[in-house]
Coordinates of C-alpha atoms and ligand atoms in Angstrom, one line a residue:
X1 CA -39.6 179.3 -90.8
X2 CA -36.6 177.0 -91.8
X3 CA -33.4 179.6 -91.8
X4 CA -33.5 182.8 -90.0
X5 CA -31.2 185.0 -91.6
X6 CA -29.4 187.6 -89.8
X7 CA -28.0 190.8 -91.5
X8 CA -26.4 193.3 -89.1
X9 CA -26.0 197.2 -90.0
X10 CA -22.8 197.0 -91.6
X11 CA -23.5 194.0 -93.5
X12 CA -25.8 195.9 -96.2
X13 CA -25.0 194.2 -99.4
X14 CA -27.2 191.6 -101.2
X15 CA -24.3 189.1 -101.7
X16 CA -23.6 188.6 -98.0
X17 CA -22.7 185.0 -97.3
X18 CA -25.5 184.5 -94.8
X19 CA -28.2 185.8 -97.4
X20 CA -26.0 183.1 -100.3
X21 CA -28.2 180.2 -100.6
X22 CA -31.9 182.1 -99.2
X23 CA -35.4 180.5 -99.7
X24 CA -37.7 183.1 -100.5
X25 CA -40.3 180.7 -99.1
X26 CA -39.4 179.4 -96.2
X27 CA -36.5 181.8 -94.5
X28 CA -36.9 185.1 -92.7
X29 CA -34.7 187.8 -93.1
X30 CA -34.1 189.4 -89.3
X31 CA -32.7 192.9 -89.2
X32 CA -33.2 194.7 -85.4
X33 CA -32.3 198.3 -84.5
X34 CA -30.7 198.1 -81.2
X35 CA -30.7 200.8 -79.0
X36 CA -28.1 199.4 -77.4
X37 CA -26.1 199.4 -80.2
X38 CA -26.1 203.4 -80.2
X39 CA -25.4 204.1 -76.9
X40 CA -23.2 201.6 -75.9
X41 CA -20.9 204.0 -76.8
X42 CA -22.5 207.0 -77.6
X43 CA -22.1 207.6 -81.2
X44 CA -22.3 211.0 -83.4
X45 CA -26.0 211.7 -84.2
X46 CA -25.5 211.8 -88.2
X47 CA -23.9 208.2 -87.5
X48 CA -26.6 206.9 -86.0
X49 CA -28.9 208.4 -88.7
X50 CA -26.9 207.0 -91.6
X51 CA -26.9 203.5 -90.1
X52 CA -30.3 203.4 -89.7
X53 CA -31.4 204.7 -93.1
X54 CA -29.1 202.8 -95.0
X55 CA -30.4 199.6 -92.8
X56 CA -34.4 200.7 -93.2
X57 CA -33.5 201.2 -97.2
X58 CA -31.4 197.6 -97.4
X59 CA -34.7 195.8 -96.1
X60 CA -36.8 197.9 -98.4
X61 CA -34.0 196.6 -101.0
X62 CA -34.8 192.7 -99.8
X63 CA -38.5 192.6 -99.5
X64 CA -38.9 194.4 -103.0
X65 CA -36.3 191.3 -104.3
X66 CA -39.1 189.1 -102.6
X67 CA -37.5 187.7 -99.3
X68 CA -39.5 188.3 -96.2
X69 CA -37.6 190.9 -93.5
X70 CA -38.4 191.0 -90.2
X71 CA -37.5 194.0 -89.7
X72 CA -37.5 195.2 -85.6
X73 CA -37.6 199.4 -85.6
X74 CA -36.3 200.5 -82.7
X75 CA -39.0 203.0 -82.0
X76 CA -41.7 200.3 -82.4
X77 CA -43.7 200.0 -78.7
X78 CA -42.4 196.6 -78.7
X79 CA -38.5 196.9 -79.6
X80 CA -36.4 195.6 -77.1
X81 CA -33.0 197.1 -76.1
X82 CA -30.8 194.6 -77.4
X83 CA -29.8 192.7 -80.4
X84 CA -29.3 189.4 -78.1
X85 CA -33.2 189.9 -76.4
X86 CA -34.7 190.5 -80.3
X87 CA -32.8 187.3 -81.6
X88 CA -34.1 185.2 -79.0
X89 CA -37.6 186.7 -79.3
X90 CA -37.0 186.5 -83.0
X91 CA -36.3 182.7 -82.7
X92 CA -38.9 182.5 -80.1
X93 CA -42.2 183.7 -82.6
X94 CA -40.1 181.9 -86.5
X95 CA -39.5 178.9 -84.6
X96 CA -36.4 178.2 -87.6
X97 CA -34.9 175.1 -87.8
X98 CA -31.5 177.2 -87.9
X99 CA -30.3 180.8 -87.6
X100 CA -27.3 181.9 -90.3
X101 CA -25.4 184.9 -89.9
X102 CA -22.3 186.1 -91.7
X103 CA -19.3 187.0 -89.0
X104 CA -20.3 189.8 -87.6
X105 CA -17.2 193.4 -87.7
X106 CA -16.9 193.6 -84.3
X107 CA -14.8 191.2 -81.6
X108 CA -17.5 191.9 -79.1
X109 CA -20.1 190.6 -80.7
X110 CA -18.8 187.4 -82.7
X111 CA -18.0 186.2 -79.3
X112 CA -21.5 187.1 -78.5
X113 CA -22.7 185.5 -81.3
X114 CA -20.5 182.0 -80.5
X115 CA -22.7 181.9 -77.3
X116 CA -26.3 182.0 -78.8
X117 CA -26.5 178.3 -80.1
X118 CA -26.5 177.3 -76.5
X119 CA -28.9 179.6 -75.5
X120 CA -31.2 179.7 -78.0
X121 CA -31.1 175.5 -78.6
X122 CA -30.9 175.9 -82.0
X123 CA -28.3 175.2 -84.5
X124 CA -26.6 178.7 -85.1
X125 CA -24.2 178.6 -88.0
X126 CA -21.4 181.7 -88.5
X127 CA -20.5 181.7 -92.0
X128 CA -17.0 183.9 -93.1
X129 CA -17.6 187.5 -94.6
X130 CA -16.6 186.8 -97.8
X131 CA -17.0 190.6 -99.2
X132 CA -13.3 191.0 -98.1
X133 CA -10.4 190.7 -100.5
X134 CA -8.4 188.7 -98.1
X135 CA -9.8 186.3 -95.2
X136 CA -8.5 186.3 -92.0
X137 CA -7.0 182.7 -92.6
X138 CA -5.1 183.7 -95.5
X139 CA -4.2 187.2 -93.6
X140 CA -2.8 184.9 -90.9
X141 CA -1.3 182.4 -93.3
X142 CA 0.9 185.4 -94.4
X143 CA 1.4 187.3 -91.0
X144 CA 2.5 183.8 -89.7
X145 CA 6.3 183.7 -88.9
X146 CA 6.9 187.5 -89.7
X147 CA 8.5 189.9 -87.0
X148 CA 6.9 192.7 -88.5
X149 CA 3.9 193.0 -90.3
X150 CA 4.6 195.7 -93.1
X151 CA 1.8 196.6 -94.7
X152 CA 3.6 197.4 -98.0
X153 CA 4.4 193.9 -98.3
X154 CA 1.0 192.5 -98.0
X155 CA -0.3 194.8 -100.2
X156 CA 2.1 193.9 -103.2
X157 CA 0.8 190.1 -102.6
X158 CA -2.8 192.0 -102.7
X159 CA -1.8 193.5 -106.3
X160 CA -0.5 190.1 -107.3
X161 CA -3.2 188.0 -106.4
X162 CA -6.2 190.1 -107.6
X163 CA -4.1 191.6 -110.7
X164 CA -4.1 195.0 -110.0
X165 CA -1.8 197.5 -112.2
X166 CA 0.4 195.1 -113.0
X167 CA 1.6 194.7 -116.5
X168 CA 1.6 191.9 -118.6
X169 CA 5.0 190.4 -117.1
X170 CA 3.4 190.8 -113.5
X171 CA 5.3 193.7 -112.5
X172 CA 3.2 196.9 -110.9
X173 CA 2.4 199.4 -113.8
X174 CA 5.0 202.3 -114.2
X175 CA 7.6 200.4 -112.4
X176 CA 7.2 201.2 -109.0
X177 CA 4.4 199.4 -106.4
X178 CA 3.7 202.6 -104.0
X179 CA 3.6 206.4 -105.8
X180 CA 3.3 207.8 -102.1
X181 CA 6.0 210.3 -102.3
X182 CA 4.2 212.0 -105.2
X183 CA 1.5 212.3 -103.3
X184 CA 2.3 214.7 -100.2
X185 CA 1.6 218.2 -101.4
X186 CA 0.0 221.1 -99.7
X187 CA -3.2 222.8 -101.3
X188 CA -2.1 225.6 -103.9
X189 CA -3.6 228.8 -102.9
X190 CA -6.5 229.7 -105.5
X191 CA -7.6 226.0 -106.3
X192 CA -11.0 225.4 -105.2
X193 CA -12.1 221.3 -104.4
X194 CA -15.1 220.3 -106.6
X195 CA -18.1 219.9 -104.0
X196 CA -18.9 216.2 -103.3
X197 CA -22.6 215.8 -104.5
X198 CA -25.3 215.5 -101.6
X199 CA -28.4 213.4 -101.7
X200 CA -31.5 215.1 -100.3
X201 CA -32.6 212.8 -97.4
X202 CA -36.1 211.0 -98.6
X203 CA -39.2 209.8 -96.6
X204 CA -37.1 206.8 -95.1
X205 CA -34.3 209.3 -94.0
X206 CA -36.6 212.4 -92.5
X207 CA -38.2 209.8 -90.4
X208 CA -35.0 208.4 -89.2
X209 CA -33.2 211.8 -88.5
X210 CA -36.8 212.9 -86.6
X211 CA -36.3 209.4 -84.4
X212 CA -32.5 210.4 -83.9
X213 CA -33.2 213.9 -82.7
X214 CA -35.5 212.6 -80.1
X215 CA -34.0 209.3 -78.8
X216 CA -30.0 210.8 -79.0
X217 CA -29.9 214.3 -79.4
X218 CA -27.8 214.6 -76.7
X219 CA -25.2 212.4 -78.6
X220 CA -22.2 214.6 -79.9
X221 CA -22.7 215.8 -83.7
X222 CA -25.3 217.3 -85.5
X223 CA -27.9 216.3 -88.0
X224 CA -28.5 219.3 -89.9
X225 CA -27.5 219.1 -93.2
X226 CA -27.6 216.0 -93.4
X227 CA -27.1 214.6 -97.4
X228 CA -25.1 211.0 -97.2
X229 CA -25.5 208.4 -99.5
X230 CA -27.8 205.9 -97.8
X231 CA -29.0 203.6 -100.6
X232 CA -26.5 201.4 -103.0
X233 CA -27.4 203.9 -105.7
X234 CA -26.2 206.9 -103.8
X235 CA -23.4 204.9 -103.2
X236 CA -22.5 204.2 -106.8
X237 CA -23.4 208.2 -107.8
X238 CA -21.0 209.2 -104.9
X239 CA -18.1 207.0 -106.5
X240 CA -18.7 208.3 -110.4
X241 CA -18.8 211.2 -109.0
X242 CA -14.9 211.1 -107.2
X243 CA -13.6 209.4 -110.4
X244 CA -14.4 211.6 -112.2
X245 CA -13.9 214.9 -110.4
X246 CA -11.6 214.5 -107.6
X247 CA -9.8 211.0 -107.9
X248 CA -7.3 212.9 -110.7
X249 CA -5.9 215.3 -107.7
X250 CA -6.7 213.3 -104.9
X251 CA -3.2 211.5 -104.5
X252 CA -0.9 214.5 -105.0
X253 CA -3.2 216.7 -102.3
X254 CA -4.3 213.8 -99.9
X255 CA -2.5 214.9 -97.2
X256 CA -3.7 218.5 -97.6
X257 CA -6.0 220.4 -95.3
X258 CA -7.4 223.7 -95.6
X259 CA -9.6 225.5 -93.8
X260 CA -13.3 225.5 -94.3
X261 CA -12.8 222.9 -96.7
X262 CA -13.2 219.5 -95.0
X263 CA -13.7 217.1 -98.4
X264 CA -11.0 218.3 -100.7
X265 CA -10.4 215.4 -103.3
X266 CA -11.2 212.6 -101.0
X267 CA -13.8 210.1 -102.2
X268 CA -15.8 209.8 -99.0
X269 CA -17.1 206.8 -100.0
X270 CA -15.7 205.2 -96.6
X271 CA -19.0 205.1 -94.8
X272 CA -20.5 203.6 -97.8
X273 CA -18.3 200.6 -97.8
X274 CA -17.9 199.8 -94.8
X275 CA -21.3 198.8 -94.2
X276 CA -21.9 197.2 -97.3
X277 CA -23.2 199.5 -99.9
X278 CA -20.2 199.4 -102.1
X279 CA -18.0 196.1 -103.2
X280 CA -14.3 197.0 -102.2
X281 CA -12.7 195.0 -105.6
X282 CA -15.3 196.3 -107.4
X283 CA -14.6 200.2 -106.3
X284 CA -10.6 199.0 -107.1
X285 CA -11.1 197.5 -110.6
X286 CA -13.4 201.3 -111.1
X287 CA -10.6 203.2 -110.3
X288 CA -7.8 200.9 -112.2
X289 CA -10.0 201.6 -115.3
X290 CA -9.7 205.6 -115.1
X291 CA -6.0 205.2 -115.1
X292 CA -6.3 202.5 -117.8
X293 CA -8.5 205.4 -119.8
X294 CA -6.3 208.2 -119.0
X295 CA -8.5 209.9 -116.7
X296 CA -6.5 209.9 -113.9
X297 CA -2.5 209.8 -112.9
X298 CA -1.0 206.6 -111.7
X299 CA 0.0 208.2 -108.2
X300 CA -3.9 208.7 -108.1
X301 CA -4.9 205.7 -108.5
X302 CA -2.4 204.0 -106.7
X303 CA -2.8 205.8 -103.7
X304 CA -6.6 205.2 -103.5
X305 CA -6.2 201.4 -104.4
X306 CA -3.5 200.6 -101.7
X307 CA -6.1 202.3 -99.1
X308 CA -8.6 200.0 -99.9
X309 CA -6.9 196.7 -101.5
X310 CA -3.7 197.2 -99.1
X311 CA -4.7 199.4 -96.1
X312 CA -7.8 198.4 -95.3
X313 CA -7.8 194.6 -95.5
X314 CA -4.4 194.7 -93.6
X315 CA -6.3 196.6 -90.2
X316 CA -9.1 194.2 -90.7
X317 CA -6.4 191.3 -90.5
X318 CA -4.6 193.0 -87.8
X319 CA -7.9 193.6 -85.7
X320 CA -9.4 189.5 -85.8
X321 CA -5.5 188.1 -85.2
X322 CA -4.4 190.3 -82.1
X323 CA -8.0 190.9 -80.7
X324 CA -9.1 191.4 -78.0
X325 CA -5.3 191.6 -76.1
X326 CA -4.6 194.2 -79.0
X327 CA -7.3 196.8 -77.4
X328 CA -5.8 196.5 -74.0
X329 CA -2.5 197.2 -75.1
X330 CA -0.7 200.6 -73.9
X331 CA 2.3 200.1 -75.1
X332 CA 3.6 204.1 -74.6
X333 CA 2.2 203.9 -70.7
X334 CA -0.4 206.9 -71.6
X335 CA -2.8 208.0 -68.7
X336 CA -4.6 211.3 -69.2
X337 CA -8.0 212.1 -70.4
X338 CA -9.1 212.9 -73.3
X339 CA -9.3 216.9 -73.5
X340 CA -12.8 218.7 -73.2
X341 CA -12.2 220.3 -76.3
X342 CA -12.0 216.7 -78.2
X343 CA -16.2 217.8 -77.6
X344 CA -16.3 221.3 -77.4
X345 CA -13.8 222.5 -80.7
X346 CA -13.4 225.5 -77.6
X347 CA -9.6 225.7 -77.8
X348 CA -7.2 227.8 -79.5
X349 CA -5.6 225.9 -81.6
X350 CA -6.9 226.4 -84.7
X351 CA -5.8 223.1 -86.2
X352 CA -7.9 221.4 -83.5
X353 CA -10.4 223.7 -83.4
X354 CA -11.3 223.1 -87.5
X355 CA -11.1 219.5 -87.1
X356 CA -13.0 218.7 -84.0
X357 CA -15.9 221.4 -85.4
X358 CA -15.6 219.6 -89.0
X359 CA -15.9 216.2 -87.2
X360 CA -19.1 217.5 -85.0
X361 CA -20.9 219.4 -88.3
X362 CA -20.3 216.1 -90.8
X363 CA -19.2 212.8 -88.8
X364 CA -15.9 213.1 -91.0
X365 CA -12.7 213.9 -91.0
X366 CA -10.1 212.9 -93.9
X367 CA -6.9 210.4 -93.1
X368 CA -4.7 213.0 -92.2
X369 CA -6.7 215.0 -89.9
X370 CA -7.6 211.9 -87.7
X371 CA -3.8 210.9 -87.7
X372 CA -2.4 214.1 -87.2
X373 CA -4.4 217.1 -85.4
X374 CA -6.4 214.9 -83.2
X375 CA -4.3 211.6 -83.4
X376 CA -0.9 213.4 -83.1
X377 CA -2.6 215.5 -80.2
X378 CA -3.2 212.7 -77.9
X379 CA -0.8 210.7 -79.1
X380 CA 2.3 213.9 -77.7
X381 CA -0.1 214.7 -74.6
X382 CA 0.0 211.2 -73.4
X383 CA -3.7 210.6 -73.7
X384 CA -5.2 206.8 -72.4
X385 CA -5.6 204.6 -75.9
X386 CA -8.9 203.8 -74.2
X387 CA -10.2 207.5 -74.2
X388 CA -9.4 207.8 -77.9
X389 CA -10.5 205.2 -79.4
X390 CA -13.6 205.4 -77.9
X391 CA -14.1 208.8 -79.4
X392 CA -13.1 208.1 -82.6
X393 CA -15.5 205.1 -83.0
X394 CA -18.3 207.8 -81.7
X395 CA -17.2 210.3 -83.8
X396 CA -17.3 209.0 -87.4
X397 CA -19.8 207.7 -89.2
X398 CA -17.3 205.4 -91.2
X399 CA -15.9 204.0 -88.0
X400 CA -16.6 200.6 -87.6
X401 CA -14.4 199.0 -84.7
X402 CA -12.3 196.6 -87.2
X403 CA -11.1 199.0 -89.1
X404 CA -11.2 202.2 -86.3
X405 CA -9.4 200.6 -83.4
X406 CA -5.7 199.3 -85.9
X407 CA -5.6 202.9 -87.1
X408 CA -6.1 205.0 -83.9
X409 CA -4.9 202.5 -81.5
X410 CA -1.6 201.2 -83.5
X411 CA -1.5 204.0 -86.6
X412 CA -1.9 207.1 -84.5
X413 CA -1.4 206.2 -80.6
X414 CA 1.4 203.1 -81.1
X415 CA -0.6 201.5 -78.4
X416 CA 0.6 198.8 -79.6
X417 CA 4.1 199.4 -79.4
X418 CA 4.6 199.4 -83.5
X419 CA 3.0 196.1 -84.5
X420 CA 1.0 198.1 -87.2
X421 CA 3.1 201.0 -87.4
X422 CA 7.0 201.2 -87.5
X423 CA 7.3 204.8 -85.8
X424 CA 5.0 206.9 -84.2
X425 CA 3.6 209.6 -85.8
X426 CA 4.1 212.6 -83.9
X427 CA 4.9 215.6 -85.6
X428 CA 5.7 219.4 -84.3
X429 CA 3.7 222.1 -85.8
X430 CA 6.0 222.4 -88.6
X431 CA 4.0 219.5 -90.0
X432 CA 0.4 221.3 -89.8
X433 CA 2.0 224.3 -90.9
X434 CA 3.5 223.1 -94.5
X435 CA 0.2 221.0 -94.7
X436 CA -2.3 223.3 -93.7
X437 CA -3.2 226.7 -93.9
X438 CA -5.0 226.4 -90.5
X439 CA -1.5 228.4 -88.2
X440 CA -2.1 231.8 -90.1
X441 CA -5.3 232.0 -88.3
X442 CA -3.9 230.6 -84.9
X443 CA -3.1 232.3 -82.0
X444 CA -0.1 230.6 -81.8
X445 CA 3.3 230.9 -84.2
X446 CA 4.5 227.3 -85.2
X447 CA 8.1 228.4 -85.5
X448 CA 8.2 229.8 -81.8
X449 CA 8.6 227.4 -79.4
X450 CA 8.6 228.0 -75.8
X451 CA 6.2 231.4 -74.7
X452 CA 3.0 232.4 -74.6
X453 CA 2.7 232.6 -78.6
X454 CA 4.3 229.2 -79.2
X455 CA 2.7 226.2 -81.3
X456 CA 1.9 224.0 -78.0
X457 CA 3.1 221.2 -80.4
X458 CA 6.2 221.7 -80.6
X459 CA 7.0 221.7 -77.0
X460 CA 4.6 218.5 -76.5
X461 CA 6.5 216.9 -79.8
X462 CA 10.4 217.3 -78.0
X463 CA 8.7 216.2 -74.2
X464 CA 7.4 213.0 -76.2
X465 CA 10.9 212.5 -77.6
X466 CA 12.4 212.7 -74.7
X467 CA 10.6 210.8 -72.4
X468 CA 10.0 207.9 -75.1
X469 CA 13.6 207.9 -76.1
X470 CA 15.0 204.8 -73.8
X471 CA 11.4 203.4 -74.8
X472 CA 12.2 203.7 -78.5
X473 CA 16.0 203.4 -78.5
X474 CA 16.0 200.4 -80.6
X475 CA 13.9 201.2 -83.5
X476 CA 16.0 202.3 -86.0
X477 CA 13.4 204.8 -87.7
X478 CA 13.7 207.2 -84.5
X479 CA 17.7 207.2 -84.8
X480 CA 18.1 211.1 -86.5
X481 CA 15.3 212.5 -83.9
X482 CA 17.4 211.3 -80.6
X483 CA 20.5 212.5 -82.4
X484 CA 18.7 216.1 -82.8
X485 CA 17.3 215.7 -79.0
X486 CA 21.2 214.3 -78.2
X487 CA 22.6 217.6 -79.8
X488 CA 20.4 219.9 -78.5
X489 CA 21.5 222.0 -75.2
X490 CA 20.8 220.7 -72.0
X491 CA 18.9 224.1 -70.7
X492 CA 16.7 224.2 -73.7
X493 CA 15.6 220.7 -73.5
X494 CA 14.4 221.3 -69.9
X495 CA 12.8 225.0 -70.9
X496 CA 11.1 222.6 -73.8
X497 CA 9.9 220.3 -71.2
X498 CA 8.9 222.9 -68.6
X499 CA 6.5 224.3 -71.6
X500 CA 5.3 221.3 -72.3
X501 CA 4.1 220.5 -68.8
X502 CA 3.0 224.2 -68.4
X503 CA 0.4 223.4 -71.2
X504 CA -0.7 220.2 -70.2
X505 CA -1.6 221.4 -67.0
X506 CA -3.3 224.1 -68.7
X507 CA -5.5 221.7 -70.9
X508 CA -6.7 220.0 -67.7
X509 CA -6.7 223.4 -65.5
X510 CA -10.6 223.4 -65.7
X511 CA -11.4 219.5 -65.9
Ligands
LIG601 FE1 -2.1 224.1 -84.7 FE2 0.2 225.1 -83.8 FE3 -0.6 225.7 -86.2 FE4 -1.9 226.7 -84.1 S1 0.2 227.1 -84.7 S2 -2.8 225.8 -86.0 S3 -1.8 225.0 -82.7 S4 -0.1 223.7 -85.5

């Protein structure tokens, strides 16, 4: 053939810039499940399934448009285990004159793909992922000479450039760039969350989820159930369907939680995006027109937009500019393992018990969970950056390492010694309490703090203060907490601390 094109699993959408300038006639289309690529780390069975069907239905997608796909199953007798062996074979039977492939989302494997033009002898060209609203040559263009990076302030530039809620003098709509205090209330007792709508897994899907029960179903999660949109179509139904039902609530309860209730208002449209299935500016301009109609509040909308135009291109920028020293950071010296129950939900604290189980049942978990039961958990017991990030790339089907590794490793662990994040985000229980109504079922009484019935957080959170406080001396946000820990009495600090190791040497007791 004269161009092979290569499309990876998170690269679903027909205007990639490696599929720009195809020949119908003359260029193959090369798509490989790699069995590699699920069990290098072992990922969550329903996120394995979801990248598979939505791959097998992109082809579908392609050869139906007229291209020709060829399109290496992983359960064919022939497959081989990596994406590097089926490239070369690939290359190997097409004979192309040239292989194109848009930059692929993960570190590991761009530098990967940087070595294949000498190994394969022919000419290999990388082309930039233009589906992003920023490249990584204008995110470094603005990161460039800064101290800090604050996300707020790219974001405002994101708004400006793509003119989003601003008014007709260029100023954000309703005066103010960021509605987020507006947008921290707990769930009222009584109201109920609209259900997200599910999509019935079709021939593609049952065949995939069979193939997934035999090859991993020893990976973490579970496939029953299983009703994610998988096709560009579901895609677009799952994003009406948020506008209109949930986006009007989702800013004021987004950092809500509540039991038996893991989807509230969120638009779960995450996994959908990132691998292709959805057009981030497009989603963006969707959800500026609701407000723009009346359908939904500014602090709404807002919110939503800044996690996608401002949030989420501001990881990806921080990921491709520190990596790959920014993984290996460990900026807070943390050692331990990641607890059992991170696999098991077997604990007692309920908080962590409903999120872990949530996260095993569904491959999800909203922002707020994942920064802070499981994020704030390891992040106050010390647990190695290394240990977490792997499970949260496992764990959720939306987790894609560009955008998973900036918001565990800086957002939730300040690995990274607050490049991404200005202060670490630990929190006692008095945090899960007003947010949740997960402590009224708990064992354990948030406002007790040493004892057998105390909220092991709260001991945890005043050991972390302590022993990060010459650490974190300079940084101006942690000022009012050392003056608290400063002001407390001597004896109770130590009683804190003695709890604190008391349960940490409980977690590990049968490890
Ligand atoms: Fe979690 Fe503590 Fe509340 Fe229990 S009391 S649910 S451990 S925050």
């Amino acid at each position: 053939c004269r161009t092979l094109r290569l499309v990876f699993g998170d690269q679903l959408s027909p205007d990639l810039s490696a599929l720009a300038d195809v020949d119908a006639a003359g260029d193959v289309v090369l798509m490989v499940e790699a069995v590699e690529e699920c069990t290098h780390v072992p990922h969550h069975q329903r996120k394995i399934a979801f990248f598979l069907s939505a791959m097998r239905h992109f082809a579908a997608e392609l050869e139906a448009g007229g291209l020709r796909v060829d399109y290496r199953r992983l359960d064919a007798p022939d497959a081989l285990p990596s994406f590097g062996e089926s490239l070369a074979d690939a290359v190997a039977r097409h004979r192309p004159e040239r292989v194109v492939l848009t930059e692929p989302g993960e570190w590991r494997v761009l530098a990967a793909a940087k070595t294949w033009q000498d190994r394969l002898g022919v000419p290999v060209e990388i082309r930039p992922d233009t589906r992003f609203l920023c490249s990584i040559a204008e995110f470094q263009r603005w990161a460039g000479g800064r101290k800090q990076l604050r996300m707020e302030y790219f974001y405002r530039e994101m708004r400006r450039r793509h003119r989003i809620l601003l008014d007709g003098a260029g100023e954000p709509v309703g005066g103010q760039w960021n509605y987020d205090a507006d947008n921290r209330e707990p769930l009222p007792k009584g109201l109920i969350p609209p259900d997200p709508p599910t999509f019935a897994p079709d021939a593609v899907t049952r065949d995939v989820l069979a193939l997934v029960a035999e090859r991993f179903g020893g990976h973490f999660g579970r496939l029953d159930g299983f009703a994610m949109a998988v096709t560009r179509a579901d895609a677009e139904a799952l994003l009406d369907h948020f506008l209109e039902h949930r986006l009007p609530l989702f800013g004021r309860y987004q950092d809500a939680m509540k039991q038996g209730e893991p989807f509230l208002y969120h638009s779960l449209i995450s996994a959908a995006l990132n691998v292709g299935l959805l057009d981030p500016l497009a989603v963006c301009r969707r959800a500026e027109e609701a407000y723009l109609a009346g359908a939904a509040p500014l602090n709404s909308v807002e919110g939503f937009i800044r996690q996608i135009l401002g949030w989420r291109e501001y990881v990806r920028g921080v990921y491709w500019t520190f990596m790959p020293g920014y993984a290996a950071r460990n900026a807070l010296g943390a050692h331990r393992p990641l607890p059992r129950f991170y696999w098991t939900g077997e604990t007692d604290m309920n908080c962590l018990r409903q999120v872990v189980t949530e996260t095993r049942d569904h491959a999800h978990a909203h922002h707020i969970q994942r920064l802070m039961v499981t994020g704030n958990f390891a992040l106050l017991a010390g647990v190695d950056p290394a240990a977490v990030n792997a499970w949260y790339l496992m764990v959720y089907a939306d987790a894609v390492e560009w955008a998973q590794l900036p918001n565990t490793h800086g957002m939730a662990l300040f690995a990274d010694g607050g490049l991404l994040g200005s202060k670490p985000y630990a929190a006692s229980g008095k945090y899960i309490e007003r947010m949740s109504d997960y402590c009224g079922r708990c064992r354990f009484t948030p406002k007790r703090q040493v004892g057998p019935d105390a909220c092991p957080f709260n001991a945890l959170y005043w050991d972390f203060i302590a022993r990060t406080r010459a650490q974190l001396a300079g940084n101006a946000r942690m000022t009012m907490i050392h003056r608290s820990l400063e002001r407390m009495d001597p004896a109770k600090v130590a009683d804190l601390r003695r709890h604190a190791e008391a349960v940490l040497a409980g977690l590990y007791a049968d490890a």
